C-alpha cells in the first residue's frame, strides 16, 4: 500500500487535535479572566497576563506548524541529541538561571522567562521511547531496566538541584509507559506498597502500622489454610479484638498489643508452615519487615530531619486538623474559591476571590480555582472530563501505532499530562499535596504551554505518519 | 513484544478514569455537597455593614426647624483585625479615654457566644462629631476599628421640650421584638413626638455589602439582592408655632402650669407647654445626659410632668358656659332669664354656695360676665331635676360633657394623655349609699359641679379644646401636634384622622349669648386684665379651689379670639396663681395678641414684664 507521506494538517488526528485546541482556548479565557480589570486600556493589552499568553499561543502555534512540516522520522533519529541537549540546559540553568520564588529553574530573555524542565520532559520522553524501542532492549532484563530508569532519574536529579520537587515528581510518570511496555507488575505492587507505608509513616505511629500489618498478614494467612472459612472467622475475631483494644488503650499497652498480635501471627505461621506453604509465610514476613522499616524510616525523617515548614506542608495535606491557619492558607483559600462557585459558578469575569488575590498563584498553579469559581461544578466537571477524554484518546492513538517508538512516546506523553492533571487539580481541592506544577494548556506560562504543544505536535505528527511503509 | 502486554492499556485507561472520577467527586463535594466552603467564602469576602437611615426632622408650622440630626459616632472594634503593636497612647489621647478603659473595653469574654473575635462590637459609643473628626484623620493607623455614624438629636432653640420629647437607646425587650428591627445601640423615641411618631421618623435601616480583598481592604460595593439602601425617616410638619411657643414659655417662667393654644378651625395645636420645663439640649445623646436626666427627675417641681395633658385639675368657673349651653339646648333656660343673687346661692334661707358681690344678672350673658355662682347652680339644678329622677338628669348632662370631650382621651397624637373625669350617676349612687344605706341623692347635693368643682377633672388640653368648641360655635376637630409628613417633593401628606369634624350637639343659636358674656368678661368682667383694644377676646376666668400644698387657688383662664373669626383658642392654667384674672387671663391675652398681631403693643409691655417676673415656684427650704 502506498500512501504519500502526509504533510500539513491532513492526517492529523482531528479528535485529539480539537481536544488540544479546546484546552488551550479554555486556558486563554481563564488567564484572561484572572487578569481582567474593568476599563483597561487596549494599548496595554500585550503587557497583561492575557496578552503575554496570547503571544505564547502564537509562538506555540508556530512551533506546532513547524513540527507538522518536518519529517516524522526526525524525532526518533535525534532523540538522544535532544535529550543530551535538554540535560545540558538543565545543568546550565543551575548556573545561568534566575531564581524565582526560591528555585533556580528559569532562563530569562528580556521580559520572557523559560523553564528548561518543560523541554526536559519532552526530551526524556523521546529518549525513553527511542531506547525502549530498540531491538536490544528487553524490560525483563535488569540492564534494560536500569538504563530506562537512569534515563529519567538523571533529569530528576538535576531538577531536584534547582530545587523543583514538583517537576521532578512528573518524571515518575514514565512508570506508566514502562508498565505498558512490560515492566513487571511486582515492581508496581512493591512500589505502591512502599509508597503507601512511607506516606503512612509520615503521619501515623509506626506501632499502629505494625499492628495493622500483623492483622492483614493474619487474615491473608488464614485464607491459605484448609477450612478457610473457620480460620478466616477466627482471624476476623482476633482483628476486631485487637482493634477494640487499641481504641481503649490510648497508646499505653500498644507494645503488648503488638506482642499479642505477633503471637497470633506466629501460631498461624506455624500451622501454615505445617501445611507446607512456606512461601506465603516468607513473603509476608519480608513484607512486614520492609513495611515496618519504611514506616519507621519515614517517621524518623519526618520528625527529626524535616524542617518545620516542610512538616507543615505534609501536615496540610495529610493532617489538616493539626495545622494552624497560616500553613493551610493556600489550600483553604483555594477550596473556598472553588466552593464559592457552587453548582453553576459566578459567571465569566465575575469571580471575586480569584480576582482579589485571595488565591495564591491564581494564574498559574491555581488556575483551576478560576474555573471552579466562575464556572462552578459544571465547569469543573467539563474540564475534568475534557482532560479524561483527551487522555483516553491519547492511549487509543498510542495503541494504533505500528512503531514501538511512537507508541511508547505516546504513553509517555499521556503519562506526563495525566500526572500534571491529577496532581494539579487534586492539589487545588486538598486531595493532593501542594506541589507547584501547572495544569497543562490552561495555566499561564509560556514554557509550559510551548513544552506541551511540542509534545502533542510531535505525537500527532508521528500518528499521521503511522501508515508509512 | 508490544502485543504481549496489549491488555495493559485497559489498566492504564482504568487508572485515568478512576482518577478523573475521584477529582469529579471531590469537586462535587467542595462545590455542591458541602456548602460550608461557599458560606466561608462569602464571610471572608463580603463585609456586611448596617447603614443607618437619617431620622426624620421636625419642622414647625411655619417651616422653622425644631429638631435636627446631630451626628455622633460609635467606634466598632473587630478584635482579630486590631494591630497588637498599635500606638495605644496616641489612640487613647485622640479619643480622650484612659488606657485603662482601652484594656477593659477590648477584654471581652471570648468564650461566650455574645462575642466573636471576628465580629465587630461597640468599643466606644457617643463620640461627638467634634472629637471624632480629629480622630478620623488618624483612623488609618488603627486597623480593626471602624466608625458607625449615628443620628443623635439636636435643637436649634431651647423650647418645646415636652412636645418634642427625646430619644434613648433601645432596651433588651425592644431588641427582642421580632416585628421591629432594632439592634443593640439603636435609638428609639422615648417621649413626646419622638415616641408618638417613632415609626415615621425612624426610617428603614439599610445593608451595605462590601467586597473585601485578601487584606481586608474595601474593594467594591456588592449590589446583590441582599444589599438594601437605607430609607430616611419621614420629616414631620408639626402644628406648633415655635415663636409663639417660645413667647408663651417666657411668660410662664417661674410658674407651675400649662398653656395649650389651638387653632379652632383645624384642631392644630399652636402651642403646648408645661412649666417648669427644661432645655431639650440637656437630654441630647452625650456623656452628660445621664446626670442631666437624674437632676431633672429628682427636681421637686417635676419638670418631666407634662401638665398640659397629664395633670388633671377641676375646671372651676370655666365650666359655667357649658352648663348654660346644656340648659339652653335642653330648653330649660331662656337666655334672658334673670336670677338674683345675694352674694350666695340660698335655699330655704340657708346660704349654700357662696358668691361674690356683683350686679344682678338679668340674662345668661351677664351671669357669665360676673361668673355668678347662684345663676349656674340654679340652672344646673334645673337640668338635673328636669325629670323626677336626678339620675336621669345627670346622665343626660353627662352625655353632653362626653361630647365636649370630657372624661376621655381626645386622641391627641401624643403619648400619656390623661382622660380627666366627670362623676357618673352610678358613682353618686354608690357614694351616697355608702354614707347611708338606701339613700337617694338629690341635685342639691351635687351642686358644686355647676361651678366646675367637686369631682370634675379636666386636663388643660381638654379646656383648650372646649374653648375651641365655643369658638367654632359647636364643633371641634381632634387636637393634634403634627399635621402631616413632608414628602420628598415638599408637599404635606396630611393625616385623615384629624380632618373629621366632631359636632357637640348644641345648636349654633345658643352660642351668641354665651359668647357675648365671655366678651364682656374681658371688657368689663373678671378678666379685665386680659383686655386689649385691638382684638376682641372672649374668655372666661376660673379659680379652682385647691387643698394641696399651701392651698392657694389655681388661676385658670380660657379664651378665643377674635370673636367673629376665631384664630386661636387658648387655655392657661397656673397652679397656685390665685384668681383667674391675676395671672392666667393676662398671660392668655398676651399670647393671643402675639399670635394674631405678631407682636405686643408697647403699651402692654409693662404687663408682659410683670408676668415674666412673677415667681410662683415653691420656695426651696
Coordinates of N, CA and C in Angstrom, one line a residue, chain B residues 92-171:
Chain B
X92 N -5.7 56.6 72.6 CA -6.5 57.0 73.8 C -6.5 58.5 73.9
X93 N -5.4 59.1 73.6 CA -5.4 60.6 73.7 C -6.4 61.2 72.7
X94 N -6.4 60.7 71.5 CA -7.3 61.2 70.4 C -8.7 61.1 70.8
X95 N -9.0 59.9 71.5 CA -10.4 59.7 71.8 C -10.8 60.2 73.2
X96 N -9.8 60.7 73.9 CA -10.0 61.2 75.3 C -10.5 60.0 76.2
X97 N -9.8 58.9 76.1 CA -10.2 57.8 77.0 C -8.9 57.4 77.7
X98 N -9.1 56.7 78.9 CA -7.9 56.2 79.6 C -7.4 54.9 79.0
X99 N -6.1 54.6 79.2 CA -5.6 53.3 78.7 C -6.3 52.2 79.5
X100 N -6.7 52.5 80.6 CA -7.4 51.5 81.4 C -8.7 51.1 80.7
X101 N -9.4 52.2 80.3 CA -10.7 51.9 79.5 C -10.4 51.0 78.3
X102 N -9.3 51.4 77.6 CA -8.9 50.7 76.4 C -8.8 49.2 76.7
X103 N -8.0 48.9 77.7 CA -7.8 47.5 78.1 C -9.1 46.8 78.4
X104 N -9.9 47.4 79.2 CA -11.1 46.8 79.6 C -12.1 46.6 78.5
X105 N -12.2 47.6 77.6 CA -13.2 47.5 76.5 C -12.8 46.4 75.6
X106 N -11.5 46.1 75.4 CA -11.2 45.0 74.5 C -11.1 43.7 75.1
X107 N -11.2 43.6 76.5 CA -11.1 42.4 77.2 C -12.5 41.8 77.3
X108 N -13.0 41.2 76.3 CA -14.3 40.6 76.3 C -14.2 39.1 76.7
X109 N -15.3 38.5 77.0 CA -15.3 37.1 77.3 C -15.4 36.4 76.0
X110 N -14.3 36.0 75.4 CA -14.4 35.4 74.0 C -15.0 34.0 74.0
X111 N -15.1 33.4 75.1 CA -15.7 32.1 75.2 C -17.2 32.2 75.0
X112 N -17.7 33.3 75.4 CA -19.2 33.5 75.4 C -19.7 33.7 74.0
X113 N -20.9 33.3 73.8 CA -21.5 33.3 72.4 C -21.7 34.8 72.0
X114 N -21.7 35.7 73.0 CA -22.1 37.0 72.6 C -21.0 37.7 71.8
X115 N -19.8 37.3 72.0 CA -18.7 37.9 71.3 C -18.0 37.0 70.4
X116 N -17.4 37.5 69.3 CA -16.6 36.8 68.5 C -15.4 37.7 68.1
X117 N -14.3 37.1 67.9 CA -13.1 37.9 67.6 C -13.2 38.5 66.2
X118 N -14.0 37.9 65.4 CA -14.1 38.5 64.0 C -15.4 39.3 63.8
X119 N -16.2 39.5 64.8 CA -17.4 40.3 64.7 C -17.2 41.6 65.4
X120 N -17.5 42.7 64.7 CA -17.3 44.0 65.4 C -18.3 44.2 66.6
X121 N -17.7 44.8 67.6 CA -18.6 45.1 68.8 C -18.3 46.6 69.1
X122 N -19.2 47.2 69.9 CA -19.1 48.6 70.2 C -18.0 48.8 71.2
X123 N -17.0 49.5 70.7 CA -15.8 49.8 71.6 C -16.1 51.1 72.4
X124 N -16.5 52.1 71.7 CA -16.8 53.3 72.4 C -18.0 54.0 71.7
X125 N -19.0 54.4 72.5 CA -20.1 55.0 71.8 C -20.2 56.5 72.2
X126 N -21.1 57.1 71.4 CA -21.5 58.5 71.7 C -20.3 59.5 71.6
X127 N -19.5 59.3 70.5 CA -18.4 60.2 70.3 C -18.9 61.4 69.6
X128 N -18.8 62.6 70.1 CA -19.4 63.7 69.4 C -18.6 64.0 68.1
X129 N -19.3 64.6 67.2 CA -18.7 64.8 65.8 C -17.4 65.6 66.0
X130 N -17.4 66.6 66.9 CA -16.2 67.4 67.0 C -14.9 66.6 67.3
X131 N -15.0 65.7 68.3 CA -13.8 65.0 68.7 C -13.6 63.8 67.7
X132 N -14.6 63.4 67.0 CA -14.4 62.3 66.1 C -13.6 62.8 64.9
X133 N -13.9 64.0 64.4 CA -13.2 64.5 63.2 C -11.7 64.5 63.4
X134 N -11.3 64.8 64.7 CA -9.9 64.8 65.0 C -9.3 63.4 64.9
X135 N -10.1 62.4 65.4 CA -9.7 61.1 65.5 C -9.6 60.5 64.0
X136 N -10.6 60.9 63.2 CA -10.7 60.3 61.9 C -9.5 60.4 61.1
X137 N -8.8 61.6 61.2 CA -7.6 61.8 60.4 C -6.5 60.7 60.7
X138 N -6.6 60.1 61.9 CA -5.6 59.1 62.2 C -6.2 57.7 62.1
X139 N -7.4 57.6 61.7 CA -8.1 56.3 61.7 C -7.3 55.2 61.0
X140 N -6.7 55.6 59.9 CA -6.0 54.6 59.1 C -4.9 53.9 59.9
X141 N -4.4 54.5 60.9 CA -3.3 53.9 61.7 C -3.8 52.8 62.6
X142 N -5.1 52.7 62.7 CA -5.6 51.8 63.7 C -6.6 50.8 63.0
X143 N -6.0 49.8 62.3 CA -6.9 48.8 61.7 C -7.7 48.0 62.7
X144 N -8.8 47.6 62.3 CA -9.7 46.9 63.2 C -10.7 47.8 63.9
X145 N -10.6 49.1 63.7 CA -11.6 50.0 64.3 C -12.4 50.7 63.1
X146 N -13.7 50.5 63.2 CA -14.5 51.2 62.2 C -15.5 52.0 62.8
X147 N -15.8 53.2 62.3 CA -16.8 54.1 62.9 C -18.2 53.8 62.3
X148 N -19.2 53.9 63.1 CA -20.6 53.9 62.6 C -21.2 55.2 63.0
X149 N -21.8 55.8 62.0 CA -22.4 57.1 62.2 C -23.8 56.9 62.8
X150 N -24.1 57.6 63.8 CA -25.5 57.5 64.4 C -26.1 58.9 64.4
X151 N -27.4 58.9 64.2 CA -28.1 60.2 64.3 C -28.6 60.4 65.7
X152 N -28.0 61.3 66.3 CA -28.5 61.8 67.6 C -29.3 63.0 67.3
X153 N -29.9 63.6 68.3 CA -30.7 64.8 68.0 C -30.2 66.1 68.5
X154 N -30.4 67.1 67.8 CA -30.0 68.4 68.3 C -31.2 69.4 68.1
X155 N -31.1 70.5 68.8 CA -32.2 71.5 68.8 C -31.6 72.9 68.6
X156 N -32.1 73.6 67.6 CA -31.6 75.0 67.4 C -32.2 76.0 68.3
X157 N -33.0 75.6 69.3 CA -33.7 76.5 70.2 C -33.8 75.8 71.5
X158 N -34.5 76.5 72.5 CA -34.5 75.8 73.8 C -35.9 75.5 74.2
X159 N -36.8 75.4 73.3 CA -38.2 75.4 73.7 C -38.9 74.0 73.3
X160 N -40.1 73.9 73.8 CA -41.0 72.8 73.4 C -40.4 71.4 73.8
X161 N -39.6 71.4 74.9 CA -39.0 70.1 75.3 C -40.0 69.0 75.5
X162 N -41.2 69.3 76.1 CA -42.2 68.2 76.3 C -42.7 67.7 75.0
X163 N -43.1 68.7 74.1 CA -43.7 68.3 72.9 C -42.8 67.5 72.0
X164 N -41.5 67.9 71.9 CA -40.6 67.2 71.0 C -40.2 65.9 71.6
X165 N -40.0 65.8 72.9 CA -39.6 64.6 73.5 C -38.1 64.3 73.3
X166 N -37.6 63.1 73.6 CA -36.2 62.8 73.4 C -36.1 61.4 73.0
X167 N -34.8 61.0 72.6 CA -34.6 59.6 72.2 C -33.7 58.9 73.2
X168 N -33.7 57.7 73.2 CA -32.8 56.9 74.1 C -32.4 55.6 73.4
X169 N -31.5 54.9 74.0 CA -31.1 53.6 73.4 C -32.2 52.6 73.6
X170 N -32.4 51.7 72.7 CA -33.4 50.7 72.9 C -33.0 49.7 74.0
X171 N -34.0 49.1 74.6 CA -33.8 48.2 75.7 C -33.9 46.7 75.1

